[in-house]
Amino acid sequence: MPDFSDQAEVTRDAKFATRTTLLVRRRRLGDAERATAARHVQADLADLVRRLRPRRMTAYVPVASEPGGPELPAVLHAALPEGAELLLPVLRADLDLDWAPWTGPDDLVAAGRGMREPTAPPLGQAAVTTADLVVLPALAVDRRGVRLGRGGGSYDRALARVPATTLTVVPLHDGELVNALPVEPHDRPVHAVVTPTNGLRTLDGAAPR
């Protein structure tokens, strides 16, 4: 049943205002600043992948001002052990996420909401449940692990399927790890963030395996 309480409306309004502020800040980043941040984020995530040696992981193709740069999937795939698999999201018509293998930068197509998706056949919504490491986007994360996405709910639904023991990591720009974010019951926390200056940081007591 929809929640029409005053508090729920206040929370949604607070999320909208926070998203607007964060998006404006990202758009103001210069090309050189974005490129430098992307290199640091890529290096720290690649180090994590080499340390964890997942047999399957998920990530995404950052677009526009998203941290990590468009080369992020290639960097992560190169860090995986031989025979391991990198899955990228495929946006469904209902805004839920399916998952398909990354087979190279030339096998990506433009899709809804600015996403770039693999052309390989999707494996189903449940494929994310078999990942050993999940890398996902957000506009900000707070110190409890609460993440603020763009408002479509796609990753909240995907995260609801991810086992609690699976490490979930969000690449951020500096200043996007904040003290507290507005939160709703459907919001799913993450375990860690990676920022250009401070690298990998675990949240709420969750530690990388």
Short mmCIF file of C-alpha atoms in Angstrom, two decimals:
data_model
loop_
_atom_site.label_atom_id
_atom_site.label_comp_id
_atom_site.label_asym_id
_atom_site.label_seq_id
_atom_site.Cartn_x
_atom_site.Cartn_y
_atom_site.Cartn_z
CA MET A 1 0.00 0.00 0.00
CA PRO A 2 1.43 3.44 -0.88
CA ASP A 3 2.65 5.54 2.02
CA PHE A 4 0.97 8.94 1.92
CA SER A 5 2.22 10.05 5.35
CA ASP A 6 3.65 13.51 5.78
CA GLN A 7 6.99 12.01 6.82
CA ALA A 8 7.24 9.95 3.64
CA GLU A 9 6.59 13.06 1.55
CA VAL A 10 9.24 14.98 3.49
CA THR A 11 11.74 12.18 2.86
CA ARG A 12 11.01 12.11 -0.87
CA ASP A 13 11.36 15.90 -1.05
CA ALA A 14 14.65 15.72 0.84
CA LYS A 15 15.94 13.07 -1.58
CA PHE A 16 14.95 15.18 -4.59
CA ALA A 17 16.71 18.24 -3.19
CA THR A 18 19.84 16.24 -2.36
CA ARG A 19 19.93 14.64 -5.81
CA THR A 20 19.66 18.04 -7.46
CA THR A 21 22.54 19.45 -5.42
CA LEU A 22 24.77 16.43 -6.10
CA LEU A 23 24.07 16.38 -9.83
CA VAL A 24 24.87 20.09 -10.14
CA ARG A 25 28.14 19.52 -8.27
CA ARG A 26 29.10 16.65 -10.57
CA ARG A 27 28.35 18.65 -13.70
CA ARG A 28 30.71 21.37 -12.51
CA LEU A 29 33.69 19.02 -12.39
CA GLY A 30 36.26 19.81 -15.06
CA ASP A 31 37.48 17.21 -17.55
CA ALA A 32 40.93 16.99 -15.95
CA GLU A 33 39.44 16.54 -12.47
CA ARG A 34 37.12 13.79 -13.71
CA ALA A 35 39.96 11.99 -15.48
CA THR A 36 42.22 12.10 -12.43
CA ALA A 37 39.42 10.88 -10.16
CA ALA A 38 38.61 8.06 -12.59
CA ARG A 39 42.20 6.81 -12.60
CA HIS A 40 42.31 6.66 -8.79
CA VAL A 41 38.94 4.91 -8.54
CA GLN A 42 39.85 2.42 -11.25
CA ALA A 43 43.16 1.59 -9.56
CA ASP A 44 41.61 1.02 -6.14
CA LEU A 45 38.78 -1.12 -7.50
CA ALA A 46 41.21 -3.16 -9.60
CA ASP A 47 43.34 -3.75 -6.50
CA LEU A 48 40.23 -4.98 -4.67
CA VAL A 49 39.35 -7.34 -7.52
CA ARG A 50 42.85 -8.78 -7.62
CA ARG A 51 42.73 -9.33 -3.87
CA LEU A 52 39.27 -10.94 -3.75
CA ARG A 53 39.62 -12.94 -7.01
CA PRO A 54 35.86 -13.21 -7.63
CA ARG A 55 34.67 -15.82 -10.11
CA ARG A 56 31.79 -13.55 -11.09
CA MET A 57 31.24 -9.87 -10.35
CA THR A 58 28.96 -7.09 -11.51
CA ALA A 59 29.75 -3.51 -12.44
CA TYR A 60 28.40 -0.90 -14.88
CA VAL A 61 29.57 1.60 -17.50
CA PRO A 62 29.91 5.05 -15.91
CA VAL A 63 28.52 7.80 -18.14
CA ALA A 64 28.88 11.59 -18.16
CA SER A 65 30.17 12.74 -14.75
CA GLU A 66 29.81 9.39 -12.97
CA PRO A 67 33.02 8.39 -11.15
CA GLY A 68 35.17 5.65 -12.60
CA GLY A 69 35.10 6.69 -16.26
CA PRO A 70 33.80 4.71 -19.24
CA GLU A 71 36.88 2.46 -19.16
CA LEU A 72 35.90 1.01 -15.76
CA PRO A 73 34.52 -2.33 -17.07
CA ALA A 74 37.67 -2.98 -19.11
CA VAL A 75 39.89 -2.21 -16.11
CA LEU A 76 37.90 -4.49 -13.82
CA HIS A 77 37.75 -7.30 -16.36
CA ALA A 78 41.53 -7.15 -16.79
CA ALA A 79 41.94 -7.52 -13.01
CA LEU A 80 39.77 -10.65 -12.80
CA PRO A 81 41.34 -14.10 -12.62
CA GLU A 82 41.36 -16.13 -15.83
CA GLY A 83 37.93 -17.51 -16.66
CA ALA A 84 36.06 -15.16 -14.31
CA GLU A 85 33.03 -13.23 -15.55
CA LEU A 86 32.03 -9.58 -15.42
CA LEU A 87 28.30 -8.86 -15.69
CA LEU A 88 26.80 -5.48 -16.57
CA PRO A 89 23.20 -4.33 -16.02
CA VAL A 90 20.53 -4.41 -18.71
CA LEU A 91 17.56 -2.15 -17.99
CA ARG A 92 14.18 -3.85 -18.35
CA ALA A 93 10.96 -2.11 -19.36
CA ASP A 94 9.75 -2.24 -15.74
CA LEU A 95 13.04 -0.52 -14.64
CA ASP A 96 14.28 -3.68 -12.95
CA LEU A 97 17.74 -4.96 -13.92
CA ASP A 98 18.75 -7.99 -15.91
CA TRP A 99 22.45 -8.89 -16.31
CA ALA A 100 24.62 -9.81 -19.29
CA PRO A 101 28.32 -10.66 -19.70
CA TRP A 102 30.75 -7.93 -20.72
CA THR A 103 32.58 -9.08 -23.85
CA GLY A 104 34.47 -5.89 -24.70
CA PRO A 105 33.96 -2.15 -25.25
CA ASP A 106 32.86 -2.67 -28.85
CA ASP A 107 29.95 -4.84 -27.71
CA LEU A 108 28.06 -2.08 -25.86
CA VAL A 109 24.96 -0.25 -27.07
CA ALA A 110 23.17 2.88 -25.87
CA ALA A 111 20.09 2.14 -23.77
CA GLY A 112 17.53 3.89 -21.58
CA ARG A 113 18.46 6.42 -18.90
CA GLY A 114 21.83 7.04 -20.53
CA MET A 115 23.08 3.53 -19.81
CA ARG A 116 25.39 1.52 -22.05
CA GLU A 117 24.57 -2.17 -22.09
CA PRO A 118 26.25 -5.33 -23.39
CA THR A 119 24.84 -6.98 -26.48
CA ALA A 120 25.34 -10.51 -25.13
CA PRO A 121 22.15 -12.41 -24.19
CA PRO A 122 21.00 -11.51 -20.65
CA LEU A 123 21.20 -14.13 -17.93
CA GLY A 124 18.19 -13.09 -15.87
CA GLN A 125 17.49 -10.87 -12.88
CA ALA A 126 18.76 -13.52 -10.46
CA ALA A 127 22.26 -13.55 -11.99
CA VAL A 128 23.30 -10.84 -9.53
CA THR A 129 22.71 -13.28 -6.67
CA THR A 130 25.63 -15.41 -7.89
CA ALA A 131 28.17 -12.56 -7.94
CA ASP A 132 31.02 -12.55 -5.43
CA LEU A 133 31.43 -8.77 -5.72
CA VAL A 134 28.88 -6.12 -6.73
CA VAL A 135 30.03 -2.67 -7.88
CA LEU A 136 27.14 -0.25 -8.34
CA PRO A 137 26.52 3.46 -8.85
CA ALA A 138 25.10 6.12 -6.54
CA LEU A 139 25.08 9.88 -6.22
CA ALA A 140 26.11 9.65 -2.57
CA VAL A 141 26.43 7.20 0.31
CA ASP A 142 26.28 7.93 4.03
CA ARG A 143 28.36 6.44 6.81
CA ARG A 144 25.66 3.87 7.58
CA GLY A 145 25.86 2.57 4.00
CA VAL A 146 22.63 4.22 2.87
CA ARG A 147 22.96 5.08 -0.83
CA LEU A 148 21.16 7.69 -2.85
CA GLY A 149 20.51 6.68 -6.43
CA ARG A 150 18.82 8.58 -9.22
CA GLY A 151 15.32 7.67 -8.09
CA GLY A 152 14.28 4.87 -10.44
CA GLY A 153 14.63 2.12 -7.84
CA SER A 154 16.43 -0.24 -10.22
CA TYR A 155 19.39 -0.91 -7.96
CA ASP A 156 17.25 -1.11 -4.83
CA ARG A 157 15.45 -4.03 -6.44
CA ALA A 158 18.71 -5.60 -7.53
CA LEU A 159 20.27 -5.15 -4.09
CA ALA A 160 17.26 -6.81 -2.48
CA ARG A 161 18.36 -10.01 -4.27
CA VAL A 162 22.03 -9.80 -3.26
CA PRO A 163 23.02 -11.97 -0.29
CA ALA A 164 24.01 -9.99 2.79
CA THR A 165 27.46 -11.61 2.72
CA THR A 166 28.27 -10.32 -0.79
CA LEU A 167 30.50 -7.26 -0.79
CA THR A 168 28.75 -4.25 -2.36
CA VAL A 169 30.91 -1.24 -3.32
CA VAL A 170 30.03 2.21 -4.71
CA PRO A 171 32.55 4.43 -6.56
CA LEU A 172 32.13 8.08 -5.54
CA HIS A 173 33.71 11.45 -6.12
CA ASP A 174 35.35 13.15 -3.16
CA GLY A 175 32.72 14.78 -0.94
CA GLU A 176 29.98 12.26 -1.80
CA LEU A 177 30.49 10.13 1.32
CA VAL A 178 28.30 12.10 3.72
CA ASN A 179 27.24 11.88 7.35
CA ALA A 180 23.55 11.08 6.73
CA LEU A 181 21.10 10.76 3.84
CA PRO A 182 17.30 10.63 3.87
CA VAL A 183 16.22 7.00 3.90
CA GLU A 184 13.04 5.06 3.07
CA PRO A 185 12.14 1.47 4.02
CA HIS A 186 12.97 0.12 0.55
CA ASP A 187 16.49 1.59 0.52
CA ARG A 188 19.22 -1.06 0.64
CA PRO A 189 22.57 -0.22 2.28
CA VAL A 190 25.96 -1.01 0.78
CA HIS A 191 29.13 -2.20 2.48
CA ALA A 192 31.83 0.09 1.12
CA VAL A 193 32.74 3.05 -1.07
CA VAL A 194 35.78 4.02 -3.13
CA THR A 195 36.74 7.68 -3.43
CA PRO A 196 39.66 9.22 -5.36
CA THR A 197 41.44 10.59 -2.28
CA ASN A 198 40.70 7.99 0.39
CA GLY A 199 40.34 4.79 -1.65
CA LEU A 200 38.33 1.89 -0.28
CA ARG A 201 36.39 2.59 2.91
CA THR A 202 34.11 0.07 4.61
CA LEU A 203 30.89 1.23 6.25
CA ASP A 204 28.82 0.12 9.22
CA GLY A 205 31.37 -2.48 10.27
CA ALA A 206 31.28 -4.43 6.98
CA ALA A 207 34.74 -5.50 5.87
CA PRO A 208 35.94 -6.82 2.50
CA ARG A 209 36.60 -10.53 2.57
#
